[in-house]
Short mmCIF file of C-alpha atoms and ligand atoms in Angstrom, two decimals:
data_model
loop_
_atom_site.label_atom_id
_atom_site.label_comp_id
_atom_site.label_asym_id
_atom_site.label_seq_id
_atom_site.Cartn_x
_atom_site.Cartn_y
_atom_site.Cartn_z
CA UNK A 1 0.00 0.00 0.00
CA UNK A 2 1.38 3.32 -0.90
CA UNK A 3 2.03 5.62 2.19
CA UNK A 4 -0.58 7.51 4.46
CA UNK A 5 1.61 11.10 4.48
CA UNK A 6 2.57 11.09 0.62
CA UNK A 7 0.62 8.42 -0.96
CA UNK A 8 -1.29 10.93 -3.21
CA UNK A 9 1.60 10.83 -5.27
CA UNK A 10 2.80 7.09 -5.32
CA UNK A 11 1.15 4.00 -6.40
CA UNK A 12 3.26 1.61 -4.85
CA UNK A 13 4.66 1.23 -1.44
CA UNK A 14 8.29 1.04 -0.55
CA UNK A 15 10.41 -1.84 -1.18
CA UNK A 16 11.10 -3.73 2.16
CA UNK A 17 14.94 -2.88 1.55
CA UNK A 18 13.84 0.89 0.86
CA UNK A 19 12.18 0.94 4.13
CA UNK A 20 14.81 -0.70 6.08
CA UNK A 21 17.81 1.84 4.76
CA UNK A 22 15.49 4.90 5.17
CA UNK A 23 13.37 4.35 8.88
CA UNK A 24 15.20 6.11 11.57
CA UNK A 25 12.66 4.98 14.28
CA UNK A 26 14.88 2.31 15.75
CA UNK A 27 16.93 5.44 16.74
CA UNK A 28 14.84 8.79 16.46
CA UNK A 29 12.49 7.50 19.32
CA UNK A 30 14.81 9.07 21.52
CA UNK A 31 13.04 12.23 20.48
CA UNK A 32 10.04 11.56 21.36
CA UNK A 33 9.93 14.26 23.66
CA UNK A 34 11.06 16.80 22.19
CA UNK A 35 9.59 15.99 18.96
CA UNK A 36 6.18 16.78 21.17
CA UNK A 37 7.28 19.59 22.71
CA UNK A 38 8.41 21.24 19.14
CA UNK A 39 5.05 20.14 17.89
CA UNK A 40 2.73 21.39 21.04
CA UNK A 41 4.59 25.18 20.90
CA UNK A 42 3.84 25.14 17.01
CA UNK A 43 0.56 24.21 17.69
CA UNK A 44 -0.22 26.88 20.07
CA UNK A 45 1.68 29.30 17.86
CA UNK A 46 -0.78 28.30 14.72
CA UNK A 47 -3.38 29.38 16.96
CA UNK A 48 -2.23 32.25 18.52
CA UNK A 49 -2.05 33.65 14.87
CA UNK A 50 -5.14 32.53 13.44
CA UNK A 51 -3.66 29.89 11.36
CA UNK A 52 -5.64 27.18 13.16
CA UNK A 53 -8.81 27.88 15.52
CA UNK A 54 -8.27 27.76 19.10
CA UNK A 55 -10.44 24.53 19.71
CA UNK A 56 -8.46 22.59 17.42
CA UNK A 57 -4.79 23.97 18.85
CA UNK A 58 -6.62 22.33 22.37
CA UNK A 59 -7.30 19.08 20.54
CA UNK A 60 -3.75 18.51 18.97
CA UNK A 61 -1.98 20.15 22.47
CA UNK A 62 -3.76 17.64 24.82
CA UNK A 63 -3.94 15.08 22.14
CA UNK A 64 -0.33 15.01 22.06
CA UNK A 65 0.29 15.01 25.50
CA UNK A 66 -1.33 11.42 25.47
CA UNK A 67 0.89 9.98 22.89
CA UNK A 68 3.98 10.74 24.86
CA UNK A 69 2.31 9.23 28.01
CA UNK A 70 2.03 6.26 25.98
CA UNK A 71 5.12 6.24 24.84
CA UNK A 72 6.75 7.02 28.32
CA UNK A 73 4.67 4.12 29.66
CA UNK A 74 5.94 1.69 26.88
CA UNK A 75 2.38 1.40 25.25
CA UNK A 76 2.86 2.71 22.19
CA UNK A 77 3.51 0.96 18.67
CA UNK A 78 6.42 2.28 17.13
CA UNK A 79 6.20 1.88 12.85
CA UNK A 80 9.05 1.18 10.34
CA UNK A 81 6.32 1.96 8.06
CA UNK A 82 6.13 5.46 9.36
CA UNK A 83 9.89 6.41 8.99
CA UNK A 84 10.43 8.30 11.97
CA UNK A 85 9.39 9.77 15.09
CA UNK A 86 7.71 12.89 13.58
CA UNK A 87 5.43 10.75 11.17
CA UNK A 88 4.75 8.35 14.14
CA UNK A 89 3.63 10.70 16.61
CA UNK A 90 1.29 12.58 13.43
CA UNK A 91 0.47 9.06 12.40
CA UNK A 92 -1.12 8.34 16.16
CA UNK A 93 -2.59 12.02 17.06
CA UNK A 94 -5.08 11.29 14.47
CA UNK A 95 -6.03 8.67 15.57
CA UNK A 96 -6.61 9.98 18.83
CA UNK A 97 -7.96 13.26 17.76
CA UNK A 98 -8.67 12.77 14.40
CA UNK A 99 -9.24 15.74 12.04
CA UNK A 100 -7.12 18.31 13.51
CA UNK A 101 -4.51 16.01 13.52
CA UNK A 102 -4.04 16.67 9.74
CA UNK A 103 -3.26 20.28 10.51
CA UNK A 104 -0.45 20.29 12.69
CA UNK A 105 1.77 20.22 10.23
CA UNK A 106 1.14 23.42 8.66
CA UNK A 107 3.47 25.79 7.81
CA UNK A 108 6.32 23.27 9.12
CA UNK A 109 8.27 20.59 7.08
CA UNK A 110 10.27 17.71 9.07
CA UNK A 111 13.02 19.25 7.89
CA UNK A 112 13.06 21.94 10.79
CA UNK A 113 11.34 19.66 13.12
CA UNK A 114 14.10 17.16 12.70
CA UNK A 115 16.68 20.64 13.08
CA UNK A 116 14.14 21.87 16.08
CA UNK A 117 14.08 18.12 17.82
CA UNK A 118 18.06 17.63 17.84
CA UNK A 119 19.05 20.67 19.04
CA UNK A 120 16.67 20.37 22.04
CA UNK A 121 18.16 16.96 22.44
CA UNK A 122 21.34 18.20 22.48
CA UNK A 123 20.93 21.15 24.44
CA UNK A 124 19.94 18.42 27.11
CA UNK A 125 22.75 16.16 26.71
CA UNK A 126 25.08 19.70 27.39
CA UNK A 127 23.16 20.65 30.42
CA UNK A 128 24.01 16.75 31.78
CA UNK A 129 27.64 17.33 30.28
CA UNK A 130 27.93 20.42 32.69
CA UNK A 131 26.30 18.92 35.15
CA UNK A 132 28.65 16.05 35.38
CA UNK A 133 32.00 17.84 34.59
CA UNK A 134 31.00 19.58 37.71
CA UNK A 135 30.50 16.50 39.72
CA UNK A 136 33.73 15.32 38.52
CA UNK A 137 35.11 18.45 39.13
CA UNK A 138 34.29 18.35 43.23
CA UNK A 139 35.44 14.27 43.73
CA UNK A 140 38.89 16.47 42.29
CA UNK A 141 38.61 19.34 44.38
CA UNK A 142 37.54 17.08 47.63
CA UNK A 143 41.09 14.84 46.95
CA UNK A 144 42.61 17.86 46.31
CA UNK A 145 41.97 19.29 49.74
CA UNK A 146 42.41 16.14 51.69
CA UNK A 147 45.99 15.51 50.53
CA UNK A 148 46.83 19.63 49.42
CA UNK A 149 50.30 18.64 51.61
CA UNK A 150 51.21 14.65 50.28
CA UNK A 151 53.89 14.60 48.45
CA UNK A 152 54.20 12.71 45.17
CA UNK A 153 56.55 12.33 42.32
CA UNK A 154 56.22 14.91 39.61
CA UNK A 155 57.21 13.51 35.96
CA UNK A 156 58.31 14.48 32.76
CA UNK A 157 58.77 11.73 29.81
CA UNK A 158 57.27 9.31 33.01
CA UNK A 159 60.52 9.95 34.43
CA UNK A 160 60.53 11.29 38.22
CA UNK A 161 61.71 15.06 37.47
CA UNK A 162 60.54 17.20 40.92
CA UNK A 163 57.99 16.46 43.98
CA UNK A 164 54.94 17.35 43.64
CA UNK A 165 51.65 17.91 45.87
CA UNK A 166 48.74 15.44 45.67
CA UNK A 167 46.78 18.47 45.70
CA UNK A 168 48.70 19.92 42.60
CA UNK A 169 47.83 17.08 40.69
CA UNK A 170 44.40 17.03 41.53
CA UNK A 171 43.97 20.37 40.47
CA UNK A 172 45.36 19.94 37.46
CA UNK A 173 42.76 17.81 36.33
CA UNK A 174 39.84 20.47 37.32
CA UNK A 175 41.44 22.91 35.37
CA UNK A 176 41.52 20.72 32.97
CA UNK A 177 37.53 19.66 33.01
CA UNK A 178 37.15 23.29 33.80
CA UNK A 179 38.21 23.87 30.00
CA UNK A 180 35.86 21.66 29.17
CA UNK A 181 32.94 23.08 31.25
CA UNK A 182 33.37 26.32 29.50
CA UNK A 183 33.58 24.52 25.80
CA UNK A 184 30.19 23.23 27.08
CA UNK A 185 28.64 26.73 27.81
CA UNK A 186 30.06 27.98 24.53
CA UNK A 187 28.88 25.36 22.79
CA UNK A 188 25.34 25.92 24.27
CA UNK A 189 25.10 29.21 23.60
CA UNK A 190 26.10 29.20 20.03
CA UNK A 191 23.30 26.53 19.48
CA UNK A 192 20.46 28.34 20.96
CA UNK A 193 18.81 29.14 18.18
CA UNK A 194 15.41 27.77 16.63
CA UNK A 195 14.75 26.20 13.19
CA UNK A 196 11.41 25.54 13.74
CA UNK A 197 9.31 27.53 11.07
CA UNK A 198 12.47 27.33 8.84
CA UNK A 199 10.16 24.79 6.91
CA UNK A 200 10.88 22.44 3.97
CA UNK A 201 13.71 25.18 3.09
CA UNK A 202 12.65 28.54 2.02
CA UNK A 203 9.90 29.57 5.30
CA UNK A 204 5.95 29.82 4.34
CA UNK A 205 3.94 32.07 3.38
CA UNK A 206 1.52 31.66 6.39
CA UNK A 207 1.67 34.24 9.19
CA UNK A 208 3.85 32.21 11.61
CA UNK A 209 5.91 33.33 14.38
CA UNK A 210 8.97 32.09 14.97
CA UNK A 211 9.81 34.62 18.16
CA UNK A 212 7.13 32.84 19.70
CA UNK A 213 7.65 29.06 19.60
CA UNK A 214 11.82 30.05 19.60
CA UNK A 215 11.19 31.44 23.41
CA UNK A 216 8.32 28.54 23.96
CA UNK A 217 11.08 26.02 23.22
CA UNK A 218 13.86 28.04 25.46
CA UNK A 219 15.87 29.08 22.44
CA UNK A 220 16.86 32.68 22.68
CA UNK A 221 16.09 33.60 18.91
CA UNK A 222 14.34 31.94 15.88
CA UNK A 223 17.44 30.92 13.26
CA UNK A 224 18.03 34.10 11.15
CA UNK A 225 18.12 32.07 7.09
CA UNK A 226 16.03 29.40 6.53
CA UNK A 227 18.25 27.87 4.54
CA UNK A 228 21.00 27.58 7.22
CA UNK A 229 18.48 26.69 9.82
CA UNK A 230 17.62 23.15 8.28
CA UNK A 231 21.06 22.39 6.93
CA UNK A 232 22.92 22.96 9.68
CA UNK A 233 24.31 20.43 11.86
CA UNK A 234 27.36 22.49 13.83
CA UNK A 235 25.48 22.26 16.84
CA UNK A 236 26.10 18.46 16.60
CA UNK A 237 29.44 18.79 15.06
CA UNK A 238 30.50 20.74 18.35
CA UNK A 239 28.91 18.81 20.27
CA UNK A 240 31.25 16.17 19.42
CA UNK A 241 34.20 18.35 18.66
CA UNK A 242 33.79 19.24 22.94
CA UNK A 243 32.87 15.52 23.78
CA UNK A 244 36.11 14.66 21.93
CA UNK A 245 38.36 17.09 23.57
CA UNK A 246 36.55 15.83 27.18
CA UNK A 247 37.15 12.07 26.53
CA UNK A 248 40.61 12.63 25.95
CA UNK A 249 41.34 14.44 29.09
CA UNK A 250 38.92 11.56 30.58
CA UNK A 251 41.03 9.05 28.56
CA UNK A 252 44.67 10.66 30.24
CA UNK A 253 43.95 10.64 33.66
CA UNK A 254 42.31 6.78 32.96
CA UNK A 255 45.72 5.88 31.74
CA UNK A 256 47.43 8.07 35.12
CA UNK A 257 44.83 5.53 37.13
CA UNK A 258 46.07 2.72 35.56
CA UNK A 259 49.58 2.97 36.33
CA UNK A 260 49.19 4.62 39.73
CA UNK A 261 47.23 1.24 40.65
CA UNK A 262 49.38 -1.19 39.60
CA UNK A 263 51.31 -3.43 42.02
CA UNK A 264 54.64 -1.74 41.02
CA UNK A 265 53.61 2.00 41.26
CA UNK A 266 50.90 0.77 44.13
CA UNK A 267 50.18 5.40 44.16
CA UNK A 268 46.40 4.34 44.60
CA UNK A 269 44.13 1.81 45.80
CA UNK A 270 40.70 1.71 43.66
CA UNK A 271 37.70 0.68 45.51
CA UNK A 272 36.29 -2.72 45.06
CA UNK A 273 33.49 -1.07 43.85
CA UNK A 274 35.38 0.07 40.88
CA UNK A 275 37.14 -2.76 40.09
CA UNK A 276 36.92 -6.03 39.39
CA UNK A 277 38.87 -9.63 39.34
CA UNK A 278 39.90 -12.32 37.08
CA UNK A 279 38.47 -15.37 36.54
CA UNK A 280 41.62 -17.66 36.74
CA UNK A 281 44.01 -15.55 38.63
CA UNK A 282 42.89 -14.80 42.21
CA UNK A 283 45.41 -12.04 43.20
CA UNK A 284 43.74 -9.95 40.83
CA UNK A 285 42.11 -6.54 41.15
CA UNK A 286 41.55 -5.11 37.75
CA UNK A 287 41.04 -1.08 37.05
CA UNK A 288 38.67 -1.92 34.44
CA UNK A 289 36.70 1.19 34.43
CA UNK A 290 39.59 3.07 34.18
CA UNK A 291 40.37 1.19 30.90
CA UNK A 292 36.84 1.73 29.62
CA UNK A 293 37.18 5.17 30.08
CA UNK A 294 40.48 5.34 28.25
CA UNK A 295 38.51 3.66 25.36
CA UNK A 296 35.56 5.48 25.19
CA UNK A 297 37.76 8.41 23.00
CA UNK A 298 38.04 6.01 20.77
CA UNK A 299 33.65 5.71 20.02
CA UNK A 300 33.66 9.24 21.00
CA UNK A 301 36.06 10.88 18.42
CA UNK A 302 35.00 7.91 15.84
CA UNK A 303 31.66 10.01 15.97
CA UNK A 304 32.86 13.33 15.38
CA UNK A 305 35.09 12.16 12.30
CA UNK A 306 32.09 10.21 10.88
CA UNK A 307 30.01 13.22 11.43
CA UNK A 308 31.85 15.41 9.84
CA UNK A 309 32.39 13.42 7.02
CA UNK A 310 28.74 12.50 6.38
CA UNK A 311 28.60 16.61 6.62
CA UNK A 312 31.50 17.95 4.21
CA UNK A 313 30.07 17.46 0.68
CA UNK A 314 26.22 18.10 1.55
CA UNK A 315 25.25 20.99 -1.05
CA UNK A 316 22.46 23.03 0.99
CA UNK A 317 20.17 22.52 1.83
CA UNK A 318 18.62 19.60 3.35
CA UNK A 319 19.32 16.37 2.06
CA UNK A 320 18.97 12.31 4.12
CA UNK A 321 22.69 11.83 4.45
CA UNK A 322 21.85 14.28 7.87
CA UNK A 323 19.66 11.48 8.89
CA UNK A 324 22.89 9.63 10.12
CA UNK A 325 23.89 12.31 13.05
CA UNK A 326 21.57 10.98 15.27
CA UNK A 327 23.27 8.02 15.97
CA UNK A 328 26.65 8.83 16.11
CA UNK A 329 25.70 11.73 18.85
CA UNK A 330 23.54 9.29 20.70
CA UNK A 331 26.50 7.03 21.21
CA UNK A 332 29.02 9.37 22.02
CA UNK A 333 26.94 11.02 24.23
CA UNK A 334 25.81 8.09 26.55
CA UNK A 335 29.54 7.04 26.30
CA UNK A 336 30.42 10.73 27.35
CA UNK A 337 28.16 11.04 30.23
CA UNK A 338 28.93 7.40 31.51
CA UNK A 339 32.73 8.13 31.29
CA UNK A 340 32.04 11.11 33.17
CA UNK A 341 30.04 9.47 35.80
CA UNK A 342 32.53 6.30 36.44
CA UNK A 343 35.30 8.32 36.64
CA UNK A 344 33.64 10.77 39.25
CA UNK A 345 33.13 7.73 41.27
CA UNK A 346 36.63 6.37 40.94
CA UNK A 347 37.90 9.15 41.94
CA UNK A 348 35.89 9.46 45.09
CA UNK A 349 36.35 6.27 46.22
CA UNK A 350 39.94 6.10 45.64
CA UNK A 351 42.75 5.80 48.17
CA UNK A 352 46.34 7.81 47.99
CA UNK A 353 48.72 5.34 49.60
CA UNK A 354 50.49 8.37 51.09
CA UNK A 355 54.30 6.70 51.86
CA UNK A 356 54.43 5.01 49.03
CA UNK A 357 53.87 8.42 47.00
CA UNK A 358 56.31 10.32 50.24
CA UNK A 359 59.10 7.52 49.18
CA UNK A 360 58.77 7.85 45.38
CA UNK A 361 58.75 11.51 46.11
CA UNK A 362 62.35 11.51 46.67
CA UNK A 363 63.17 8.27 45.28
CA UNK A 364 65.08 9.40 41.57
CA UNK A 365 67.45 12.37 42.85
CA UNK A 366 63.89 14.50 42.48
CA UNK A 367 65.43 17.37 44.61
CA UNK A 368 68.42 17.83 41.93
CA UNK A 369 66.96 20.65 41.01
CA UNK A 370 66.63 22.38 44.24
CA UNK A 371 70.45 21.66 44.89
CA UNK A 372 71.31 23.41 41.64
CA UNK A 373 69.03 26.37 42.84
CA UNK A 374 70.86 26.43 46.19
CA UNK A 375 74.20 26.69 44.69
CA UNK A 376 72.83 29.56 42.95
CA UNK A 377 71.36 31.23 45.70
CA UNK A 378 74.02 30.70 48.48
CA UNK A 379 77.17 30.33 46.65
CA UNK A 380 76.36 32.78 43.24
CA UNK A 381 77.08 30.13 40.67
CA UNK A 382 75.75 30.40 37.09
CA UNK A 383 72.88 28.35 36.96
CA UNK A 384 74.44 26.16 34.11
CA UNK A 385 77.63 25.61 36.75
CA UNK A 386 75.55 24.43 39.34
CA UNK A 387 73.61 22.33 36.88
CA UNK A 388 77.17 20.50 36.24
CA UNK A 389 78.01 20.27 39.85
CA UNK A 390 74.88 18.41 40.75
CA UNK A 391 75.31 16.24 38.01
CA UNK A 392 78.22 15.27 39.42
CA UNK A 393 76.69 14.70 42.63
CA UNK A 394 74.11 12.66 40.92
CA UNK A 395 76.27 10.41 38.96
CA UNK A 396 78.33 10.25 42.37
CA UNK A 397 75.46 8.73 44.10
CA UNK A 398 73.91 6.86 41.50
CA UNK A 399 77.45 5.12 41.66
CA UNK A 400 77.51 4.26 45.92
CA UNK A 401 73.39 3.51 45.35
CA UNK A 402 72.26 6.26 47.58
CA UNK A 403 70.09 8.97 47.53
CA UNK A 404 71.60 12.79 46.81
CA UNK A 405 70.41 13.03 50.84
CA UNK A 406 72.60 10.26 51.73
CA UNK A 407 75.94 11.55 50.39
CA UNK A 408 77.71 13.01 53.21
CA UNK A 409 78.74 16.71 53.45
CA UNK A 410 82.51 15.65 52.79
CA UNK A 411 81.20 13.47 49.13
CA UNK A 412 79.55 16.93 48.36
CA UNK A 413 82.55 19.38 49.32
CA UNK A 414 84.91 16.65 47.18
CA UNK A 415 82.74 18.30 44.05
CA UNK A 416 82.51 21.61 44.85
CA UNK A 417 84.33 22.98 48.40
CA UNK A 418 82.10 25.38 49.00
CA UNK A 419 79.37 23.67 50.10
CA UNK A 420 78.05 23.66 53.40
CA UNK A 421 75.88 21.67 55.58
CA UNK A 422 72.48 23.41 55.44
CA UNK A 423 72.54 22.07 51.85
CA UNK A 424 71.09 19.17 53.25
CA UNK A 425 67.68 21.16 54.44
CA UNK A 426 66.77 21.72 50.43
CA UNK A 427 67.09 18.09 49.50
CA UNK A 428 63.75 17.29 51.57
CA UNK A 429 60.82 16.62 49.38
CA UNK A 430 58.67 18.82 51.88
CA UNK A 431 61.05 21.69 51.46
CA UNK A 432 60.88 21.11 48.00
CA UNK A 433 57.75 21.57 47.54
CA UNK A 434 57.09 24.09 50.20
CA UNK A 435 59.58 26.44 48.24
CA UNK A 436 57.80 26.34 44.96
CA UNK A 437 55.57 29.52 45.45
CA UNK A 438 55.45 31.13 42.35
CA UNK A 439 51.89 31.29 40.77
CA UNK A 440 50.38 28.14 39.90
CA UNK A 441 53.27 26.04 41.68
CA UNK A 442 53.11 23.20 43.78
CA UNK A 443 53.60 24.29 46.65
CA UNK A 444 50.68 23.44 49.33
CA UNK A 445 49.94 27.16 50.07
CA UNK A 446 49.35 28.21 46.29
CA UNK A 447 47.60 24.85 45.59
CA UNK A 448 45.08 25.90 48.88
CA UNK A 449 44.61 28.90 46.91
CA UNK A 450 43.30 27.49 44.03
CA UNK A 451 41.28 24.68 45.99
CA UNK A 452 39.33 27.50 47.49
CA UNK A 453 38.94 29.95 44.44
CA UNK A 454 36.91 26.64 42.83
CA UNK A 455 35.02 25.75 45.14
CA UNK A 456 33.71 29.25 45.45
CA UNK A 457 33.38 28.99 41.84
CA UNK A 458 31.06 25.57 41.51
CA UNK A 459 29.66 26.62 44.89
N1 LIG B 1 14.09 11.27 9.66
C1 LIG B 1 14.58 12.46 9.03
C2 LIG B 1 15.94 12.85 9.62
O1 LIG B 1 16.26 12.34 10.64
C3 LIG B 1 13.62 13.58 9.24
C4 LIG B 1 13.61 14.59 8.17
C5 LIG B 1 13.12 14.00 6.90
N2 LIG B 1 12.96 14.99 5.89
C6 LIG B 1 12.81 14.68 4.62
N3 LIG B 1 12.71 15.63 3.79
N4 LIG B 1 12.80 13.43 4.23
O2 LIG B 1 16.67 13.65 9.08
#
């Protein structure tokens, strides 16, 4: 049979195979909601300007509020025939209502629907974005503050280079989701805009407006070209480009997890809760969720390149190829969001194994560095002399296995005779770190600093 919306024109239905490469209901359900929203503000809008009579604007508004209670309760019958969510909720309002069904779509195309339901979609998916970067962002801050003084290795090339604060590192990572946050917000408000009444391609002629269902729908203006408004699919695009850049600071710290909780860097302890064991070996604590998360870039970035290829050669203005966004921001969203999520908890439930990271701390000659500064400072050498001298010292006790604190004062004077005994005070780890006070340094005073300027911020 040919088709209920178009079948004025065709005498024969769809091919089984046509109808299986063109439905998007398996997916586009996930509309549903906003597809009815979209569809009760236009309604009210047709009516508000005499497009439609009020009694009929009633019928489709309530009538639509029971499809989505049937499909919120599971009762309703979801169509291949009927392509997609739009036709499917159209398809069952008249049947409920009947007659004034047939006028919804007036002065509308699914072409801005589709544009008007995505974006609200969306928009949601950033709000949960936000709202999880910020939960992430407290587990941080609440580590942060608990160990602002522990000291830690600091590395460069995964090589110990200076001590660092627990704290520091922490923080790191909110600035770093911080970044994200505010890609988030941007992202939002670029995409605030409404299609809807953008129609097939080129607006109507009937007297819509578009001011009104853009501020029904929360959007802060109506999309200024209708051309743009149902060809465009940056909102989507960003989305990803943001989810991307979040997954891969998601996927980094994963990989830090890792590392920090295996048996030979033993940094952290993950909870049992997020970990698991092995099947044959029963030593085993796996960081599993730590791995996922490292993977989920992978899904997550796959989306945005597939996205944006599906995108590049699309002459405007709409054409189906657009059908296959939904998908690929469904995935990486969910992925996003449960990434987001697992690694909040993670990080809450972890444990710092504070002596291990106190011993690694100075374990690696970590304070060279602050002997090469105290030759500078109390004896006046170049900084590139008293980068050679500790060298020396270095190799020295690299040779008699020792730490530079073990070497005693006479080792040190045999390399350079002026040294004196309260060289030993810089070659703590605590002093270390203490000392670094510039701006944004490690040292436990600055890093309070910035613990308290965010949580006053995400307070
Ligand atoms: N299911 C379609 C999509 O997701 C809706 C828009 C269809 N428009 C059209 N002209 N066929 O893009």
């Amino acid at each position: 049979s040919s088709n209920q919306m178009w079948g004025g024109r065709f005498a024969a239905g769809p091919d089984a195979i046509m109808e299986a490469i063109n439905a998007s209901i398996g997916f586009d359900k996930r509309m549903a909601a906003q597809d009815i929203a979209g569809s009760r503000a236009h309604a009210a809008m047709l009516a508000a300007q005499g497009i439609v009579t009020p009694s009929d604007a009633d019928a489709m508004r309530e009538g639509l509020l029971t499809v989505l209670s049937e499909i919120e309760t599971g009762q309703f019958a979801f169509s291949t025939a009927l392509e997609d969510i739009h036709m499917n909720v159209e398809a069952r309002l008249k049947e409920v209502i009947g007659e004034p069904a047939g006028r919804l779509h007036t002065g509308r195309s699914r072409n801005d629907q589709v544009a008007t339901d995505f974006r609200l979609w969306v928009r949601d998916q950033l709000d949960a974005a936000a709202s999880g970067l910020e939960a992430l962002m407290r587990a941080l801050l609440a580590q942060a503050e608990a160990g602002a003084d522990w000291v830690m290795p600091g590395f460069t090339h995964l090589q110990t280079a200076q001590p660092v604060t627990w704290g520091h590192h922490m923080m790191a990572y909110v600035e770093m989701f911080a970044r994200d946050l505010s890609r988030v917000q941007d992202a939002r408000r670029r995409m605030n805009e409404c299609p809807l009444g953008a129609a097939a391609l080129a607006g109507t002629s009937f007297p819509i407006d578009r001011e009104m269902t853009a501020k029904a729908l929360g959007f802060d203006r109506p999309m200024a070209n209708s051309l743009d408004a149902v060809s465009d699919r940056d909102f989507a695009l960003e989305f990803l480009s943001v989810a991307s850049i979040s997954a891969m600071h998601l996927s980094r710290m994963a990989e830090e997890l890792v590392i920090w909780s295996s048996a030979q860097f033993r940094f952290v302890t993950l909870s049992d809760r997020f970990s698991t064991g092995s099947s044959i070996m029963p030593q085993k604590k796996n960081p599993d969720a730590a791995e996922l998360i490292r993977a989920k870039i992978g899904r997550i970035f796959g989306a945005n390149v597939a996205l944006m290829t599906v995108m590049k050669g699309l002459p405007l203005a709409y054409s189906k190829d657009m059908q296959e966004d939904k998908e690929q921001v469904f995935d990486a969203a969910d992925n996003w969001m449960l990434a987001l999520a697992a690694m909040e908890g993670m990080v809450k439930d972890m444990t710092a194994n504070t002596s291990v990271l106190e011993s690694a701390a100075s374990a690696g000659f970590s304070t060279a560095t602050d002997l090469a500064d105290w030759l500078v400072r109390t004896l006046d050498l170049p900084f590139r002399e008293a980068h050679h001298v500790t060298g020396s010292l270095v190799a020295m006790a690299e040779k008699k296995g020792c730490d530079l604190p073990d070497l005693s004062l006479g080792d040190m004077q045999s390399v350079h005779a002026a040294i004196t005994a309260d060289v030993f005070e810089v070659l703590g780890v605590h002093n270390s770190v203490a000392s670094r006070t510039s701006y944004g340094g490690t040292a436990p005073v600055r890093v309070r600093e910035q613990i308290a300027r965010w949580k006053e911020a995400l307070a």
